[in-house]
């Protein structure tokens, strides 16, 4: 009974909630204000894969950085599992486009870094390293240094390193943006499988409509941005109910792509219903 009640309260608390979130940056001299985001209300459920999709400058990275705790909202509240975000923390793992690995550590040492820092016993650190090495298919590269790996392999290490901390939320800012298109497709497929297996909650920033439709349970289309004269905001939230792995050539897939593109290019009001 007690366990059931606890399980219910856990599922009832969203992984991430954004409540009236806005962000105004000030220029270095404090004179000019940059209204980056306004009125963002979003609830992200446990185990959900959410994509933030939009063109350059609409505030995707700023939103992700506020969830990560690297930026503070000017208005509103950001909470992770019901706790207000006050700064970065191990409950949120962040993966950027440029991998950010420690070049002086081997692949295994990079992955074991977080668990070791959290004070886990050596045997547990080793077990975590083995588990996540194998999850990203890099068992043979445990003693290799990052510089000797391809971009796709380095990004696999970065993902394994973050997942080894068992974060509540995985935050990814255009993580495959620097990869060639074939590697990128492989990585999208692998990430989807890993998140499915681990049941990880993910917030994934992309400007690729296809990437969003391939990965997301829900796509949040963002628009606006200081360069177009309105603060960044949510234009549309579109659920994607297709089975995984998704067939990017199917009519259903392409219909969703068309709908999102219409919103992004501002050609459809029907899609905004
Ligand atoms: N530290 C900052 N200081 C001033 N303006 C910023 C800062 N960070 C982002 N911005 C501005 O906020 C807007 C949104 O940026 P960003 O979140 O990086 O957009 P996106 O990731 O969607 O391309 C842009 O106009 C950008 O120039
Ligand atoms: Mg960005």
Coordinates of C-alpha atoms and ligand atoms in Angstrom, one line a residue:
X1 CA 0.0 0.0 0.0
X2 CA 2.7 2.4 1.1
X3 CA 4.8 1.4 -2.0
X4 CA 1.8 1.9 -4.3
X5 CA 1.1 5.3 -2.8
X6 CA 4.8 6.3 -3.2
X7 CA 4.9 5.1 -6.8
X8 CA 1.8 7.1 -7.6
X9 CA 3.2 10.3 -6.1
X10 CA 6.5 9.7 -8.0
X11 CA 4.6 9.4 -11.3
X12 CA 2.4 12.4 -10.5
X13 CA 5.4 14.7 -10.0
X14 CA 6.7 15.8 -13.4
X15 CA 10.4 15.3 -14.2
X16 CA 10.6 19.0 -15.2
X17 CA 8.2 21.8 -14.9
X18 CA 8.5 25.3 -16.3
X19 CA 6.0 27.8 -15.0
X20 CA 5.8 31.2 -16.6
X21 CA 9.5 31.2 -17.4
X22 CA 11.1 34.2 -19.1
X23 CA 14.6 35.4 -19.6
X24 CA 15.9 38.9 -20.2
X25 CA 19.7 39.3 -20.8
X26 CA 21.4 42.6 -20.3
X27 CA 24.2 43.8 -22.6
X28 CA 27.7 44.1 -21.0
X29 CA 27.2 47.8 -20.3
X30 CA 23.8 47.1 -18.8
X31 CA 22.2 49.5 -21.3
X32 CA 20.4 47.1 -23.7
X33 CA 18.0 44.4 -22.8
X34 CA 17.6 41.2 -24.8
X35 CA 14.2 39.6 -24.3
X36 CA 15.2 36.0 -25.1
X37 CA 12.1 34.1 -23.7
X38 CA 8.7 34.9 -22.4
X39 CA 5.8 33.0 -20.8
X40 CA 7.1 29.4 -21.1
X41 CA 4.8 26.9 -19.5
X42 CA 5.8 23.3 -20.0
X43 CA 5.5 20.1 -18.1
X44 CA 7.8 17.2 -19.0
X45 CA 6.7 13.8 -17.7
X46 CA 9.1 11.1 -16.3
X47 CA 10.4 8.9 -19.2
X48 CA 9.3 11.4 -21.8
X49 CA 11.5 12.3 -24.8
X50 CA 10.8 15.9 -25.5
X51 CA 12.4 17.8 -28.4
X52 CA 12.7 21.6 -28.5
X53 CA 12.6 22.5 -32.1
X54 CA 13.1 25.9 -33.7
X55 CA 15.3 28.2 -35.8
X56 CA 18.4 30.0 -34.6
X57 CA 17.9 32.5 -31.8
X58 CA 14.4 31.5 -30.5
X59 CA 15.8 30.6 -27.1
X60 CA 16.2 26.8 -27.2
X61 CA 19.6 26.8 -25.6
X62 CA 18.6 29.4 -23.0
X63 CA 15.7 27.2 -22.0
X64 CA 17.8 24.1 -21.7
X65 CA 20.5 26.1 -19.8
X66 CA 17.9 27.2 -17.3
X67 CA 16.8 23.6 -16.7
X68 CA 20.5 22.7 -16.3
X69 CA 20.9 25.5 -13.8
X70 CA 23.5 27.4 -15.8
X71 CA 21.1 30.4 -16.2
X72 CA 18.6 31.8 -13.8
X73 CA 15.1 32.8 -15.2
X74 CA 14.2 36.4 -14.9
X75 CA 10.6 35.5 -14.3
X76 CA 8.8 32.2 -13.4
X77 CA 10.1 28.9 -11.9
X78 CA 11.9 25.9 -13.1
X79 CA 11.6 22.7 -11.1
X80 CA 13.1 19.2 -11.5
X81 CA 11.1 16.4 -9.8
X82 CA 9.3 19.1 -7.8
X83 CA 12.5 20.8 -6.5
X84 CA 13.2 24.4 -7.7
X85 CA 16.4 24.6 -9.7
X86 CA 19.0 26.7 -7.9
X87 CA 22.1 25.7 -9.9
X88 CA 23.7 22.8 -11.8
X89 CA 23.4 19.4 -10.1
X90 CA 24.1 15.7 -10.7
X91 CA 20.3 15.1 -11.2
X92 CA 20.7 16.8 -14.6
X93 CA 23.2 15.5 -17.2
X94 CA 24.1 17.8 -20.0
X95 CA 25.5 16.8 -23.4
X96 CA 26.6 19.5 -25.8
X97 CA 27.6 19.5 -29.5
X98 CA 31.3 19.6 -28.7
X99 CA 31.5 16.5 -26.5
X100 CA 33.4 18.2 -23.6
X101 CA 35.4 15.1 -22.6
X102 CA 38.4 15.3 -20.4
X103 CA 41.2 14.8 -23.0
X104 CA 43.8 13.7 -20.4
X105 CA 41.5 10.8 -19.2
X106 CA 40.8 7.5 -21.0
X107 CA 37.4 6.6 -22.2
X108 CA 36.8 4.4 -19.1
X109 CA 38.2 7.2 -16.8
X110 CA 35.9 9.7 -18.4
X111 CA 32.8 7.5 -17.8
X112 CA 33.9 6.6 -14.3
X113 CA 34.6 10.3 -13.4
X114 CA 31.2 11.1 -12.0
X115 CA 30.6 7.9 -10.0
X116 CA 34.1 8.2 -8.6
X117 CA 33.5 11.8 -7.6
X118 CA 30.3 10.9 -5.9
X119 CA 32.4 8.6 -3.7
X120 CA 31.1 5.2 -5.0
X121 CA 33.3 2.2 -4.0
X122 CA 35.9 1.2 -6.6
X123 CA 34.0 -2.0 -7.5
X124 CA 30.8 0.0 -8.2
X125 CA 32.6 2.5 -10.3
X126 CA 34.1 -0.3 -12.4
X127 CA 30.7 -1.9 -12.7
X128 CA 29.2 1.4 -13.9
X129 CA 32.0 1.9 -16.4
X130 CA 31.5 -1.6 -17.8
X131 CA 27.8 -1.2 -18.0
X132 CA 27.8 2.2 -19.8
X133 CA 30.8 1.2 -22.0
X134 CA 28.8 -1.7 -23.3
X135 CA 25.6 0.3 -23.6
X136 CA 27.3 2.6 -26.1
X137 CA 29.2 -0.2 -27.8
X138 CA 32.7 1.0 -26.8
X139 CA 34.0 -2.0 -24.7
X140 CA 37.1 -2.2 -27.0
X141 CA 38.0 1.4 -26.4
X142 CA 38.2 1.5 -22.6
X143 CA 41.9 2.5 -22.5
X144 CA 41.7 4.8 -25.6
X145 CA 42.0 8.6 -25.2
X146 CA 39.3 10.8 -26.7
X147 CA 41.5 12.4 -29.3
X148 CA 42.0 9.0 -30.9
X149 CA 38.3 8.5 -31.5
X150 CA 35.9 9.7 -34.2
X151 CA 33.3 12.4 -33.4
X152 CA 30.5 9.9 -33.2
X153 CA 32.5 7.7 -30.8
X154 CA 33.5 10.8 -28.7
X155 CA 29.8 11.7 -28.4
X156 CA 29.0 8.1 -27.3
X157 CA 31.5 8.5 -24.5
X158 CA 30.0 11.9 -23.6
X159 CA 26.5 10.2 -23.4
X160 CA 27.8 7.3 -21.4
X161 CA 29.7 9.6 -19.0
X162 CA 26.5 11.6 -18.3
X163 CA 24.3 8.5 -17.9
X164 CA 26.8 6.9 -15.5
X165 CA 25.6 9.6 -13.0
X166 CA 22.0 8.2 -13.2
X167 CA 20.5 11.7 -13.9
X168 CA 16.8 12.4 -13.5
X169 CA 16.9 14.2 -16.8
X170 CA 19.2 14.1 -19.8
X171 CA 19.6 17.5 -21.4
X172 CA 21.0 17.6 -24.9
X173 CA 21.8 20.7 -26.9
X174 CA 22.1 19.8 -30.6
X175 CA 24.4 16.8 -29.6
X176 CA 24.7 15.5 -33.1
X177 CA 25.1 18.8 -34.9
X178 CA 28.8 18.4 -35.6
X179 CA 28.5 14.8 -37.0
X180 CA 28.2 13.7 -40.6
X181 CA 24.7 12.8 -41.7
X182 CA 25.2 9.0 -41.7
X183 CA 26.8 9.0 -38.2
X184 CA 24.1 11.3 -37.1
X185 CA 21.4 8.8 -38.2
X186 CA 23.2 6.0 -36.4
X187 CA 23.5 8.0 -33.2
X188 CA 19.8 9.0 -33.3
X189 CA 18.9 5.4 -33.5
X190 CA 21.2 4.3 -30.7
X191 CA 20.1 7.2 -28.5
X192 CA 16.5 6.3 -28.9
X193 CA 17.2 2.6 -28.0
X194 CA 19.3 3.5 -25.0
X195 CA 16.7 5.9 -23.6
X196 CA 14.0 3.3 -24.2
X197 CA 16.0 0.8 -22.3
X198 CA 16.9 3.1 -19.4
X199 CA 13.6 4.9 -19.4
X200 CA 15.5 8.2 -19.2
X201 CA 13.7 11.5 -19.4
X202 CA 15.2 13.6 -22.2
X203 CA 15.0 17.2 -23.3
X204 CA 16.7 17.4 -26.7
X205 CA 17.3 20.6 -28.6
X206 CA 17.5 20.5 -32.4
X207 CA 16.8 22.7 -35.4
X208 CA 16.2 19.5 -37.5
X209 CA 12.5 18.7 -38.1
X210 CA 13.4 15.2 -39.1
X211 CA 15.5 14.6 -36.0
X212 CA 12.7 15.8 -33.8
X213 CA 10.1 13.6 -35.5
X214 CA 12.4 10.6 -35.3
X215 CA 13.1 10.9 -31.6
X216 CA 10.4 12.8 -29.8
X217 CA 7.3 11.7 -27.9
X218 CA 6.4 15.4 -28.1
X219 CA 7.8 18.1 -30.2
X220 CA 7.7 21.7 -28.8
X221 CA 8.1 24.2 -31.7
X222 CA 9.6 27.4 -30.5
X223 CA 9.4 30.7 -32.4
X224 CA 10.3 34.4 -32.0
X225 CA 13.6 35.6 -30.6
X226 CA 15.2 39.0 -30.3
X227 CA 16.2 39.1 -33.9
X228 CA 12.5 38.9 -35.1
X229 CA 11.3 41.4 -32.5
X230 CA 9.4 39.1 -30.2
X231 CA 10.7 37.1 -27.2
X232 CA 11.1 33.4 -27.8
X233 CA 8.0 31.4 -27.0
X234 CA 6.2 28.1 -27.6
X235 CA 4.3 28.1 -31.0
X236 CA 3.0 24.5 -30.9
X237 CA 3.3 21.3 -28.9
X238 CA 2.8 18.2 -31.2
X239 CA 2.7 14.6 -29.9
X240 CA 4.4 12.0 -32.1
X241 CA 2.6 8.7 -31.6
X242 CA 4.6 6.6 -34.1
X243 CA 6.2 3.3 -33.1
X244 CA 10.0 3.0 -32.8
X245 CA 12.1 2.6 -34.8
X246 CA 10.4 5.1 -37.0
X247 CA 10.4 4.9 -40.7
X248 CA 11.5 8.3 -42.0
X249 CA 10.1 7.5 -45.4
X250 CA 6.5 6.6 -44.2
X251 CA 3.6 8.9 -45.1
X252 CA 2.8 9.4 -41.4
X253 CA 6.3 10.5 -40.7
X254 CA 6.3 12.9 -43.6
X255 CA 2.9 14.3 -42.7
X256 CA 4.2 15.3 -39.2
X257 CA 7.2 16.8 -40.8
X258 CA 5.0 18.9 -43.1
X259 CA 2.9 20.0 -40.2
X260 CA 5.9 21.1 -38.2
X261 CA 7.5 22.9 -41.2
X262 CA 4.3 24.8 -41.9
X263 CA 4.3 26.1 -38.3
X264 CA 8.0 27.0 -38.4
X265 CA 7.6 28.9 -41.6
X266 CA 4.5 30.5 -40.4
X267 CA 2.4 29.3 -43.3
X268 CA -0.2 27.4 -41.4
X269 CA -2.7 28.6 -38.9
X270 CA -4.7 25.4 -39.2
X271 CA -1.7 23.5 -37.5
X272 CA -1.9 25.9 -34.6
X273 CA -5.4 24.9 -33.7
Ligands
LIG1 N1 24.5 35.5 -22.3 C1 23.7 36.1 -23.2 N2 23.7 37.5 -23.2 C2 23.0 38.2 -24.1 N3 22.2 37.6 -25.0 C3 22.1 36.3 -25.0 C4 22.9 35.5 -24.1 N4 22.6 34.2 -24.4 C5 21.7 34.1 -25.4 N5 21.4 35.4 -25.8 C6 20.4 35.8 -26.8 O1 19.2 35.2 -26.5 C7 18.6 34.7 -27.7 C8 18.3 33.2 -27.7 O2 19.6 32.6 -27.7 P1 19.7 31.0 -27.7 O3 19.0 30.5 -26.5 O4 21.2 30.7 -27.8 O5 18.9 30.6 -29.0 P2 18.9 29.2 -29.8 O6 19.6 28.2 -29.0 O7 17.5 28.9 -30.1 O8 19.6 29.5 -31.1 C9 19.5 35.2 -28.9 O9 19.1 36.4 -29.4 C10 20.8 35.3 -28.2 O10 21.6 36.2 -28.8
LIG2 MG1 21.3 27.0 -29.4

